[in-house]
Short mmCIF file of C-alpha atoms in Angstrom, two decimals:
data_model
loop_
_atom_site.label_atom_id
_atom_site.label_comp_id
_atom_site.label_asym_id
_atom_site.label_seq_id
_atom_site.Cartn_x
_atom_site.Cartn_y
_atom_site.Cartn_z
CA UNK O 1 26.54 -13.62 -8.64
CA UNK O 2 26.90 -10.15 -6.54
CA UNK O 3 24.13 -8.00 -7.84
CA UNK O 4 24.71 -4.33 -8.34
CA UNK O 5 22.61 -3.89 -5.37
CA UNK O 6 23.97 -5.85 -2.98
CA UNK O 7 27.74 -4.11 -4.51
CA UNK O 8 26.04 -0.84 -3.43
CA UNK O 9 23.89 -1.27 -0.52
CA UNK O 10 27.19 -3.04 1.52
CA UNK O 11 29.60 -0.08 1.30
CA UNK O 12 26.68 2.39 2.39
CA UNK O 13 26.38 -0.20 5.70
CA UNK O 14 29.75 -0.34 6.79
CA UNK O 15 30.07 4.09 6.14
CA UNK O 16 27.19 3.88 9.09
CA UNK O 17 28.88 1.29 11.18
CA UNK O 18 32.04 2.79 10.99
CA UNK O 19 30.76 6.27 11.28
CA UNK O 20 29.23 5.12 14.70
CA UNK O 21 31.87 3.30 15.90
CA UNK O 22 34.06 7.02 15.46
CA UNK O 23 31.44 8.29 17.37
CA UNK O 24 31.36 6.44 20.22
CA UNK O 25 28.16 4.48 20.19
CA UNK O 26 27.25 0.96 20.84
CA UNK O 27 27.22 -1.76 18.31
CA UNK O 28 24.42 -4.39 19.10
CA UNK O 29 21.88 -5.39 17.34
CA UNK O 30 18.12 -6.35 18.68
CA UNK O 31 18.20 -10.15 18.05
CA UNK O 32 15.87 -11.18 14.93
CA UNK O 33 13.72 -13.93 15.05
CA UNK O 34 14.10 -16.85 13.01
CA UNK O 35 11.40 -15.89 10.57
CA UNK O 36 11.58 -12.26 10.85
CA UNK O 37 13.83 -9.76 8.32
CA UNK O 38 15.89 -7.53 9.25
CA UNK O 39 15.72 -4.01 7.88
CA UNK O 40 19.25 -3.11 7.71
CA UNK O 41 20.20 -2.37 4.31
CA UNK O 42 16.65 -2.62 2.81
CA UNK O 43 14.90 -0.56 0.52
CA UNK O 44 11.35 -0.89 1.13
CA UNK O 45 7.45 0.03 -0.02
CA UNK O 46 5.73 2.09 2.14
CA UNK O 47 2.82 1.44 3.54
CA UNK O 48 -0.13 2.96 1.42
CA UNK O 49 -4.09 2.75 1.77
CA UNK O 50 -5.34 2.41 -1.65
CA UNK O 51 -1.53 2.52 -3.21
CA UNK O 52 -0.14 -0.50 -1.04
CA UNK O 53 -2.49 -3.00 -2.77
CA UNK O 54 -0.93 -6.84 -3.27
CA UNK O 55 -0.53 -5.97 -7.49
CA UNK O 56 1.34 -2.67 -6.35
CA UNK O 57 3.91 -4.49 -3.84
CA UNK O 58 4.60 -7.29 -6.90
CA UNK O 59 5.19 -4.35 -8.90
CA UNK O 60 7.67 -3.09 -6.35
CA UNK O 61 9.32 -6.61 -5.84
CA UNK O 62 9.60 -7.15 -9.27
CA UNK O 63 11.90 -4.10 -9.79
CA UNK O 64 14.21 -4.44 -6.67
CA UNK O 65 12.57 -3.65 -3.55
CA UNK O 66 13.35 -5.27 -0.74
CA UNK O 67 10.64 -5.56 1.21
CA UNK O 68 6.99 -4.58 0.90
CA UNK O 69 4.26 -3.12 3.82
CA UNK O 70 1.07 -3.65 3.16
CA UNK O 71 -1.26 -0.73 3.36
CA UNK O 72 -2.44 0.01 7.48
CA UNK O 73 -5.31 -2.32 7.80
CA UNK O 74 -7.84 -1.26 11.01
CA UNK O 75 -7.74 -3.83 14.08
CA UNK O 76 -11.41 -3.99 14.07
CA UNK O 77 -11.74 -4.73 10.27
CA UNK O 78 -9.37 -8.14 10.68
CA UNK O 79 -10.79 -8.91 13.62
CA UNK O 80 -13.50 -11.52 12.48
CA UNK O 81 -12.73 -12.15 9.32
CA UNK O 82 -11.96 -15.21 7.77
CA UNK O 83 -8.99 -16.88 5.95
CA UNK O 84 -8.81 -18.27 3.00
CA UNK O 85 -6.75 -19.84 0.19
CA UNK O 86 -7.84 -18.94 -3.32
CA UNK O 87 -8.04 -21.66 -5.26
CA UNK O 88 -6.94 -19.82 -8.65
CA UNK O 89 -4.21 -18.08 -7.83
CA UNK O 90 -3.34 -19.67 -4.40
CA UNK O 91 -3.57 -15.78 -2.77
CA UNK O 92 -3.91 -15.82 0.80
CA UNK O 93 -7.24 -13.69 1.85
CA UNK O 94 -8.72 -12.81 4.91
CA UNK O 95 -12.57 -12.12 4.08
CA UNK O 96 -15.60 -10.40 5.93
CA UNK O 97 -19.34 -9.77 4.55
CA UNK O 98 -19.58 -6.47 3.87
CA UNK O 99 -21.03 -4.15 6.72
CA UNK O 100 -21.83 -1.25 4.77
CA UNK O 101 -25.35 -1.27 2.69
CA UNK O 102 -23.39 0.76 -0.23
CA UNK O 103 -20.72 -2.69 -0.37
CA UNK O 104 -23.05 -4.82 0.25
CA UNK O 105 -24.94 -3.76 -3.21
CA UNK O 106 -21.54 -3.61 -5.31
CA UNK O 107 -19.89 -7.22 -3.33
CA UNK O 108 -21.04 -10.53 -1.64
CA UNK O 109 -17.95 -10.38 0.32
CA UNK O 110 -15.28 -8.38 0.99
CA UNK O 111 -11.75 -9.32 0.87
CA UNK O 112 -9.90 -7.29 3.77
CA UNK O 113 -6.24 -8.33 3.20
CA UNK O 114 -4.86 -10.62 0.41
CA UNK O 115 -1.27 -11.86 0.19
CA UNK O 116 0.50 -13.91 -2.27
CA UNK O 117 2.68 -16.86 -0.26
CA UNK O 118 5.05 -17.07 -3.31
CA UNK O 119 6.37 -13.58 -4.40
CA UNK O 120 6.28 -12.50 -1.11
CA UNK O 121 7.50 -14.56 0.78
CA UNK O 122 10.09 -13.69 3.40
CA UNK O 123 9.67 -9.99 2.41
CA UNK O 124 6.21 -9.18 3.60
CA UNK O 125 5.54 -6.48 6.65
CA UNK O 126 1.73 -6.34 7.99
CA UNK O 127 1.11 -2.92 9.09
CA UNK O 128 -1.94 -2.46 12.14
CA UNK O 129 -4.17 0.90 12.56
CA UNK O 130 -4.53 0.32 16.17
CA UNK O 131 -4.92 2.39 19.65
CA UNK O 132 -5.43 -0.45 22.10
CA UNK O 133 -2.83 -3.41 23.10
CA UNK O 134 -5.09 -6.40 23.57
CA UNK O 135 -7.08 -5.40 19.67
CA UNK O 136 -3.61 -5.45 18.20
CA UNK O 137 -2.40 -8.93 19.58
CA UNK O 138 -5.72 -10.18 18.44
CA UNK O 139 -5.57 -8.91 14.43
CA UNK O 140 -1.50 -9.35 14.81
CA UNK O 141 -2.68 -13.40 15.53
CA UNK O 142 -4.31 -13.56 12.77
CA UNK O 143 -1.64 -12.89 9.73
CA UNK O 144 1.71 -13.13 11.95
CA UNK O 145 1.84 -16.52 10.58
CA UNK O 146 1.28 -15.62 7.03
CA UNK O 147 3.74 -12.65 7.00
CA UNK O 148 7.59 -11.69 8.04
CA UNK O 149 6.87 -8.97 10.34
CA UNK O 150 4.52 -6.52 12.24
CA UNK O 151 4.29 -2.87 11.88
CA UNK O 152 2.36 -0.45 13.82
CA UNK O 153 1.11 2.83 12.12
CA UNK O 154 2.05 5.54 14.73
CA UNK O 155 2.72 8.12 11.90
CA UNK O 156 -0.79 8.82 9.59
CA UNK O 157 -2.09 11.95 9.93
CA UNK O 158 -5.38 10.93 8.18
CA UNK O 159 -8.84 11.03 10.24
CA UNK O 160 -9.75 7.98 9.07
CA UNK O 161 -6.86 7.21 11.02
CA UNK O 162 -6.62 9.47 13.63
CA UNK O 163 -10.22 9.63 14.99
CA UNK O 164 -10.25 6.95 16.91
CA UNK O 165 -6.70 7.85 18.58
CA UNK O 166 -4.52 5.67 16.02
CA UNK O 167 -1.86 6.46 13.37
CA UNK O 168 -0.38 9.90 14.32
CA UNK O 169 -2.90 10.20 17.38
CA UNK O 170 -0.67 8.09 18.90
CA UNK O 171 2.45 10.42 18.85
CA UNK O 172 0.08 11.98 21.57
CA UNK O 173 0.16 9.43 23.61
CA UNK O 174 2.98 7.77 24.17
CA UNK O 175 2.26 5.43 26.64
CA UNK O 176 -0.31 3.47 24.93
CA UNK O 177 1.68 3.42 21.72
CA UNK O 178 4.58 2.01 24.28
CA UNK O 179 1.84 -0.64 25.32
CA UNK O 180 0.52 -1.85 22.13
CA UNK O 181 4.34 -2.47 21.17
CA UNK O 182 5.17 -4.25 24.73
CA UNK O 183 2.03 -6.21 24.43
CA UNK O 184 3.06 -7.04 20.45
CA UNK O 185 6.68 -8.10 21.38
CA UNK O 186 5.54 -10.53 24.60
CA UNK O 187 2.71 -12.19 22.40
CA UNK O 188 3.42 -12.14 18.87
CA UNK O 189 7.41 -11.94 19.04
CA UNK O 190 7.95 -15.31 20.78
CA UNK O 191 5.26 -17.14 19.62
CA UNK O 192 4.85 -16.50 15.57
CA UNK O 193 9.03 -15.59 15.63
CA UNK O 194 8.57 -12.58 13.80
CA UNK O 195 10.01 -9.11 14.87
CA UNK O 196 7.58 -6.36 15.55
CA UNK O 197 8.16 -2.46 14.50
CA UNK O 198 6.96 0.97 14.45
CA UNK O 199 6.44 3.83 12.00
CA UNK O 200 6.32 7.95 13.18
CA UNK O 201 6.97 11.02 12.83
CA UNK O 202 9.02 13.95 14.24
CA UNK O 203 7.79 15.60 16.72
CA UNK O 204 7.85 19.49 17.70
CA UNK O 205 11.12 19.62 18.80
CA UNK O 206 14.08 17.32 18.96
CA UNK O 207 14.27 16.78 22.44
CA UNK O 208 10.60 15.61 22.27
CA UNK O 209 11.57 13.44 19.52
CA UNK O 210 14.74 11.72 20.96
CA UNK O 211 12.83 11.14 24.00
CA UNK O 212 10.01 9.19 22.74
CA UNK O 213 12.11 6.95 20.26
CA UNK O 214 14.29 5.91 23.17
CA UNK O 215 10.83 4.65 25.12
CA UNK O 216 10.04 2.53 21.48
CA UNK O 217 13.33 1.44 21.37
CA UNK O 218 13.24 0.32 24.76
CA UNK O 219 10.23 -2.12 24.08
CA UNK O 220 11.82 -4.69 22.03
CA UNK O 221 10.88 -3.83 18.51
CA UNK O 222 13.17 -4.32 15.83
CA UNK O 223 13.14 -1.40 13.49
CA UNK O 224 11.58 2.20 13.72
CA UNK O 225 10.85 4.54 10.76
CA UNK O 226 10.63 7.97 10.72
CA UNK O 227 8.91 10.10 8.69
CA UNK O 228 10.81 13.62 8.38
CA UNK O 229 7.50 15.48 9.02
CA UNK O 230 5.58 16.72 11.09
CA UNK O 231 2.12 15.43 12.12
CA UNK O 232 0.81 18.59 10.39
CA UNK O 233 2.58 18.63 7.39
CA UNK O 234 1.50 17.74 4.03
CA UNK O 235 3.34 15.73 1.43
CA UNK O 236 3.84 18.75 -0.93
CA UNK O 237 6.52 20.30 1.94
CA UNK O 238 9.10 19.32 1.49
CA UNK O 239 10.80 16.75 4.53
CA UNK O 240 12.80 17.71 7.17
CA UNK O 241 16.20 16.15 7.89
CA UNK O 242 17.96 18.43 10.75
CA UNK O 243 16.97 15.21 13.33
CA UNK O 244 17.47 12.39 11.03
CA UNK O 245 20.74 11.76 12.47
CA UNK O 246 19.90 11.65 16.04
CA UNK O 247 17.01 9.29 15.22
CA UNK O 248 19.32 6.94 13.55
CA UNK O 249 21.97 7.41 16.59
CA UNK O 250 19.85 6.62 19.56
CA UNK O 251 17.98 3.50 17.71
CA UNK O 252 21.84 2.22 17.15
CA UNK O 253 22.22 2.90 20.49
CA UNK O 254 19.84 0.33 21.20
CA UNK O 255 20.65 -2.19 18.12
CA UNK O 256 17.57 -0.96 16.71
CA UNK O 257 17.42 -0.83 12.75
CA UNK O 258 16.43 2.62 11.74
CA UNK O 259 14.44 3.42 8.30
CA UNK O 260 14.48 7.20 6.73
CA UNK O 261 10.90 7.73 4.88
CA UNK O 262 9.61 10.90 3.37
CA UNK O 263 10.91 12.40 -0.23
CA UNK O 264 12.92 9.32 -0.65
CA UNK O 265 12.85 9.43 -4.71
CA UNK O 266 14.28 5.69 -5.91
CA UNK O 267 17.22 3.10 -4.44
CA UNK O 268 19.87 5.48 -5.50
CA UNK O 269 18.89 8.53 -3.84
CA UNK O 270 17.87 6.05 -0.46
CA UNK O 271 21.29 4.72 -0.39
CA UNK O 272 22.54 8.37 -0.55
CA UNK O 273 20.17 9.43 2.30
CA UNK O 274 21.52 6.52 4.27
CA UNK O 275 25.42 7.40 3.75
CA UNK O 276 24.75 11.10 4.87
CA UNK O 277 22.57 10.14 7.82
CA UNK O 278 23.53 6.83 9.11
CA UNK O 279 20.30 5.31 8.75
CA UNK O 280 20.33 1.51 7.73
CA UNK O 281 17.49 1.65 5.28
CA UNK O 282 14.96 3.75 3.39
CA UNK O 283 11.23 3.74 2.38
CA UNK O 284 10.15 5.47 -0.33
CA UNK O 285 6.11 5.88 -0.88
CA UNK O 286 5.22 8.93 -3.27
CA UNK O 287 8.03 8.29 -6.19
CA UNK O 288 6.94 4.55 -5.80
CA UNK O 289 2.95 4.80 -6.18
CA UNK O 290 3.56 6.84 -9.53
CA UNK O 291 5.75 4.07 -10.75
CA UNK O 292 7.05 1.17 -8.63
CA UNK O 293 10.79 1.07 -10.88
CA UNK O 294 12.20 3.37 -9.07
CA UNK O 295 13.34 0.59 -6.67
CA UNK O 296 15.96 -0.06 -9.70
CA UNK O 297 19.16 1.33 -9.70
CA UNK O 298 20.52 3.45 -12.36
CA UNK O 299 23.02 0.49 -12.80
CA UNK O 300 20.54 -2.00 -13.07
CA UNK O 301 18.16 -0.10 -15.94
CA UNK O 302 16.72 3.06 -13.74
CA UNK O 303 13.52 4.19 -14.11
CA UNK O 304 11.32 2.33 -16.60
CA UNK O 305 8.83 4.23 -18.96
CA UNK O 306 5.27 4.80 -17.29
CA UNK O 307 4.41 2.46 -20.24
CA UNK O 308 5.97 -0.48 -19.50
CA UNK O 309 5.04 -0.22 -15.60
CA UNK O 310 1.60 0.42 -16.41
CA UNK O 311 1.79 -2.67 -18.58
CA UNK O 312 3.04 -5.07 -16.03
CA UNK O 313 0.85 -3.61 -13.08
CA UNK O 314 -2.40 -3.94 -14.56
CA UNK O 315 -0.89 -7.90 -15.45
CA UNK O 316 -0.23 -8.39 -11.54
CA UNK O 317 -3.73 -7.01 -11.03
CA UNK O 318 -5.48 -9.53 -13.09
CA UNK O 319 -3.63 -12.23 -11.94
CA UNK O 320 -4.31 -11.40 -8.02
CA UNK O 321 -8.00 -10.71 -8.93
CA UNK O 322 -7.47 -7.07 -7.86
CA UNK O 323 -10.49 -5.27 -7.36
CA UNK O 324 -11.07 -2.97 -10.17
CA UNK O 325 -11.46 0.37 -9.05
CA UNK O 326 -8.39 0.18 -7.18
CA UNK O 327 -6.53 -1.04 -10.17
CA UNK O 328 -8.45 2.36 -11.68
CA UNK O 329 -7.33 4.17 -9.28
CA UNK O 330 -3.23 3.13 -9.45
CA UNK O 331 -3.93 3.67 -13.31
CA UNK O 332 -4.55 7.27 -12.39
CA UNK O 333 -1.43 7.80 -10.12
CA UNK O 334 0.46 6.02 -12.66
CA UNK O 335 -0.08 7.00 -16.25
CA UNK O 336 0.67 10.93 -16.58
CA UNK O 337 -2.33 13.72 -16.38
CA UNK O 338 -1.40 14.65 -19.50
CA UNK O 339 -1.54 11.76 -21.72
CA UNK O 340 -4.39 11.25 -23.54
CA UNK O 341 -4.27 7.61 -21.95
CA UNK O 342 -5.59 9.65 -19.22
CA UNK O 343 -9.13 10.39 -20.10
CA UNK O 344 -9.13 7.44 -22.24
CA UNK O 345 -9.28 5.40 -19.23
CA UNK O 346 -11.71 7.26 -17.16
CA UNK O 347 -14.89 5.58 -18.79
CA UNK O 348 -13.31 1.57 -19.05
CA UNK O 349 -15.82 -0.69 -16.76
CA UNK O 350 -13.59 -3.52 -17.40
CA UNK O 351 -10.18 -4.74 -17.67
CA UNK O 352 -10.88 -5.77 -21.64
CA UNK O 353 -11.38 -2.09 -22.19
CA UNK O 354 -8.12 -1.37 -20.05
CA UNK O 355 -6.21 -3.28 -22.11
CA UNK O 356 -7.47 -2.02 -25.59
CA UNK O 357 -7.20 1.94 -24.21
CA UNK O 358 -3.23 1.24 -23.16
CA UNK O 359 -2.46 -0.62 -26.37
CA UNK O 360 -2.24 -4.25 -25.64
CA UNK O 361 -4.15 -5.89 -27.73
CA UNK O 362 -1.56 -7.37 -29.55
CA UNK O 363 -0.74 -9.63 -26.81
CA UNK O 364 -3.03 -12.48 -26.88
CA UNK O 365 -2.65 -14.22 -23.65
CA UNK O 366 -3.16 -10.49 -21.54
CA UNK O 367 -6.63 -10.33 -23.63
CA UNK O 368 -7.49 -13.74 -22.45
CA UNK O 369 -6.39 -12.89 -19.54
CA UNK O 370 -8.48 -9.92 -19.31
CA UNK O 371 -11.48 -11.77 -20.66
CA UNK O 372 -11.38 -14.12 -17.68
CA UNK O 373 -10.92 -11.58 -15.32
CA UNK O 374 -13.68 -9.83 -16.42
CA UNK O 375 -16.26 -13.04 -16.66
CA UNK O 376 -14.76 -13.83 -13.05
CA UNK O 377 -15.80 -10.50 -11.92
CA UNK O 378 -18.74 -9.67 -13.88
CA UNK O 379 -17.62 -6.61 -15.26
CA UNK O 380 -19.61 -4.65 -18.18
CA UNK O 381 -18.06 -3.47 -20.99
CA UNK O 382 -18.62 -0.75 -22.66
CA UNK O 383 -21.90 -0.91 -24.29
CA UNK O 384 -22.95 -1.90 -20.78
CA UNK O 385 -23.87 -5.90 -21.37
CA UNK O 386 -22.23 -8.52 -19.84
CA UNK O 387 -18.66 -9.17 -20.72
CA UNK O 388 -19.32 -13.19 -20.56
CA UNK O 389 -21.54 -15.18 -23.31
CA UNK O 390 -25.03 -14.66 -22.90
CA UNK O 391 -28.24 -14.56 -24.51
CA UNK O 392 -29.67 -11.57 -25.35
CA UNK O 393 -33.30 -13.72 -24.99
CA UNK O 394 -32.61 -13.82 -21.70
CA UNK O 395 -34.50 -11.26 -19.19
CA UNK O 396 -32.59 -11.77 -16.24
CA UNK O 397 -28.91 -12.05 -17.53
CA UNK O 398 -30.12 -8.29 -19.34
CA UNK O 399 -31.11 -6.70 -15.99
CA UNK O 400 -28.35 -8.78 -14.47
CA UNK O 401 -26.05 -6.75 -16.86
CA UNK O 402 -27.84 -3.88 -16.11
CA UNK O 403 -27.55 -3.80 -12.56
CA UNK O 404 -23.95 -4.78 -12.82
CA UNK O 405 -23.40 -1.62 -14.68
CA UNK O 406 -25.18 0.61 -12.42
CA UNK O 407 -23.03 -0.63 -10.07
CA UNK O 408 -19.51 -0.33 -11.93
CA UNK O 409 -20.92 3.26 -12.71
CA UNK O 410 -20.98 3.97 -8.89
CA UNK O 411 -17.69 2.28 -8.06
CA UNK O 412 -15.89 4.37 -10.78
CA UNK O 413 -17.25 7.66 -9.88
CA UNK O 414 -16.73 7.09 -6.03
CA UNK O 415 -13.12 5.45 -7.06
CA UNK O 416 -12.27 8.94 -9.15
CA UNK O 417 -13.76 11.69 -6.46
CA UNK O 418 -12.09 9.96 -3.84
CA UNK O 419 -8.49 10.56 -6.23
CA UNK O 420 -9.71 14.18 -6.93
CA UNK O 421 -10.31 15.08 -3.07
CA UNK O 422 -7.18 13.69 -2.19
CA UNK O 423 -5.53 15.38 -4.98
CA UNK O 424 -6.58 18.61 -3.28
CA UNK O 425 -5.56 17.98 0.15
CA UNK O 426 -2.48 16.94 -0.96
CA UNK O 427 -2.43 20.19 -2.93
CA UNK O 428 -2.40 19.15 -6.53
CA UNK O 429 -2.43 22.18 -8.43
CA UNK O 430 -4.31 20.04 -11.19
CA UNK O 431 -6.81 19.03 -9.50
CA UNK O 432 -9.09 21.10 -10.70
CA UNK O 433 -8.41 19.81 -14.57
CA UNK O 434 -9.51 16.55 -13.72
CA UNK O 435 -12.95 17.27 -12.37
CA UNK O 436 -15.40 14.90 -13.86
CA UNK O 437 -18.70 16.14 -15.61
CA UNK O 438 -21.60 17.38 -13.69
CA UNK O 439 -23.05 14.14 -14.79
CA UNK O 440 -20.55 12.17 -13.26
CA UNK O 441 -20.92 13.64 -9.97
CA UNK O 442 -22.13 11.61 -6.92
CA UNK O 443 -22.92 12.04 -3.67
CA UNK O 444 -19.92 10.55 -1.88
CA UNK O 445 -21.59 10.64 1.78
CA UNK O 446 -24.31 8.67 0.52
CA UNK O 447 -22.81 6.47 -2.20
CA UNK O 448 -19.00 5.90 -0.82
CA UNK O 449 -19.60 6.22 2.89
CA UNK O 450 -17.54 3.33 3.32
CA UNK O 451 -14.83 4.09 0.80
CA UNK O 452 -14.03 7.18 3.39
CA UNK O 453 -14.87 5.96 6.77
CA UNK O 454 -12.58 4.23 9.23
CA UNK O 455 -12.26 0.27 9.84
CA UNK O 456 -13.85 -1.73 7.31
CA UNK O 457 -13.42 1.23 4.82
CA UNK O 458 -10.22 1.30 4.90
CA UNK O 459 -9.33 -2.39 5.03
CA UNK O 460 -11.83 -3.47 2.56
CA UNK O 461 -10.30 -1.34 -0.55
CA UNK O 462 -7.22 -3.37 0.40
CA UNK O 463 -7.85 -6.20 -1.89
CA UNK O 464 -6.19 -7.69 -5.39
CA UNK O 465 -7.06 -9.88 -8.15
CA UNK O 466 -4.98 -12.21 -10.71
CA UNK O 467 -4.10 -13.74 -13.84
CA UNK O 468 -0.45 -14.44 -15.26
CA UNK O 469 3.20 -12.95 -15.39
CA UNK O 470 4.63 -9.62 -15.99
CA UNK O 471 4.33 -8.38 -19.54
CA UNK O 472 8.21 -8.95 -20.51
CA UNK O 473 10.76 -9.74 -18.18
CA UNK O 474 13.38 -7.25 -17.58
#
């Protein structure tokens, strides 16, 4: 059977081909390897640090998109890590001790990247942090058999990003971003048949930008994105659209798939973007981290309540063993500011509490599910003991629990000033509501160093953790 999507996504494909064609342009089409994708016609996740996390992409495949990126993951922070199956949920990981003293209190090990074989298969797209060629074929060699493609970050105007000359950086310096993809396409290309992409922004002018997309082009990758800003801009302006066209003209020109990003709102709204601009697919990051339906069509059911995505996201996190202030953290982005479900969840230590605080009691096997989560984890709840069995007799399972609520009490507070600060550079004009209590305050520099500095930061709050289905199939 024809999905609605596939009804509306076609039409949209041939406007762009035929619009070319009137134009004059070429055609062809970069070949894609056997086990690549290709983006044409694809509405995708964007690639998010924090927001990109393996229970937020099955979100996003579960209501329609096409393909997933995984959040930009740091050369250095793959590089030495080791893979591993899970043996309860059969989640790929890639796993490092942790480095910093901070993680090394809170975790034995740190899990850098985690994938799940199953659900996304086929549809996966590894994104690298990277500013020199020969790191980038080494962390690329590590997942490109575990994933569908290879994406480098060219576009993040972040420090944690940009300091070392990656992300954005790179727009500054073209010919190493023109090397790390040549390098990519000779050794990762032929051997793990997988196409290899790039992700930027516009630059000052369009001449500037034309010129440097027809250098990517010209190395053999098989899709670009663009982000309609401006290194300097921040997400509250609003994106700018006066080059799109060109973009999507000279990577045709070259059979290169091009991918509009930045304001994209759902599937609907993408497939208008790509009908006025003659792109051949969309990403959409903002409208998806505050609730990953908006990959749905109107046709299909539209936008679900924040309810019933909250439901089945913190279900995907439980079953992919999702690390729990990150799943805190999506619960923030995703349940509204002004719900009362708001502050509710601000105190929870554990996924039990989670549950109860959103109303979900009533299903039996998510409380289970929760339960064993929690034991798996050793999560407190909120009285601070242990959430497993144990007796109270027994000294060190009480300073066990004790210590394992110190540190939950860190994790959360360095989890919600890390949502607050970037609530205010992103200019959240609530911000300042959702300050927590003098008493909640920590010293982020000391406690979180790790939670804001490059590499291993960055890569190790890209985890997961599992337990069942979705909470009602739609």
């Amino acid at each position: 059977m024809t999905s609605v999507t596939e009804e509306t996504t076609a039409p949209v494909l041939a406007a762009a081909a035929a619009a070319a064609a009137a134009a004059g342009l070429t055609q062809k089409r970069v070949p894609i390897p056997p086990r690549g994708v290709d983006y044409r016609g694809k509405i995708v996740l964007a690639p998010m640090v924090r927001s990109g996390e393996l229970p937020s992409r099955l979100l996003a495949l579960h209501y329609g998109a096409d393909l997933v990126w995984g959040p930009e993951t740091i050369d250095r922070a793959m590089i030495g890590t080791t893979r591993r199956v899970n043996p309860r949920n059969h989640c790929i990981e890639w796993t490092r001790v942790p480095t910093n003293n901070v993680k090394k209190e809170l975790f034995d090990e740190s899990v850098i990247y985690r994938i799940d074989p199953v659900r996304e298969a086929g549809r996966h797209i590894f994104q690298i942090g990277t500013s020199d060629p020969a790191r980038a074929v080494e962390c690329a060699k590590l997942v490109a058999a575990d994933v569908s493609g290879i994406d480098v970050n060219a576009g993040c105007p972040k420090p944690f990003s940009t300091h070392a000359g990656m992300g954005a950086a790179l727009l500054r310096t073209p010919e190493k971003l023109v090397s790390i993809l040549e390098a990519l396409v000779a050794e990762i290309k032929p051997a793990f048949d997988i196409g290899i992409s790039v992700k930027i922004r516009l630059l000052e002018t369009p001449a500037e930008t034309e010129a440097l997309v027809r250098r990517l082009c010209a190395t053999g990758i098989t899709g670009l994105t663009i982000h309609c800003r401006t290194t300097p801009m921040r997400p509250r302006e609003r994106a700018i659209r006066g080059q799109l066209r060109m973009i999507a003209d000279v990577c045709h020109e070259f059979g290169v798939a091009c991918l509009v990003n930045g304001d994209v709102e759902g599937r609907d709204h993408a497939l208008e973007l790509m009908a006025e601009y003659g792109t051949d697919g969309a990403m959409i990051a903002t409208c998806a981290e505050k609730n990953g339906s908006c990959f749905r069509a109107k046709a299909d059911g539209g936008l679900a309540t924040w309810e019933e995505a909250v439901a089945k996201y913190v279900r995907f996190a439980m079953e992919v063993e999702n690390k729990f202030h990150n799943t805190k953290f999506m619960l923030t982005q995703m349940v509204p500011g002004k719900s009362p479900k708001y502050r509710e969840l601000t105190p929870c230590k554990s996924y039990g509490k989670i549950i109860e605080v959103l109303g979900l009691t009533g299903d039996e096997e998510l409380v289970e599910m929760a339960r064993r989560t929690d034991e798996l984890m050793k999560l407190v709840t909120l009285d601070g003991s242990s959430s497993s069995s144990s007796s109270g007799n027994d000294k060190s399972k009480v300073e066990a629990a004790g210590d394992d609520k110190k540190k939950h009490d860190l994790t959360n507070n360095v989890a919600q000033q890390e949502n607050l600060k970037r609530k205010r550079e992103d200019g959240d004009e609530d911000t300042e509501k959702q300050q927590p209590p003098p008493s909640m305050r920590i010293n982020v520099s000391e406690a979180g160093e790790a939670a804001t500095t490059a590499a291993t930061s960055v890569a190790e709050q890209q985890s997961s953790q599992p337990v069942a289905a979705a909470v009602a199939a739609s």
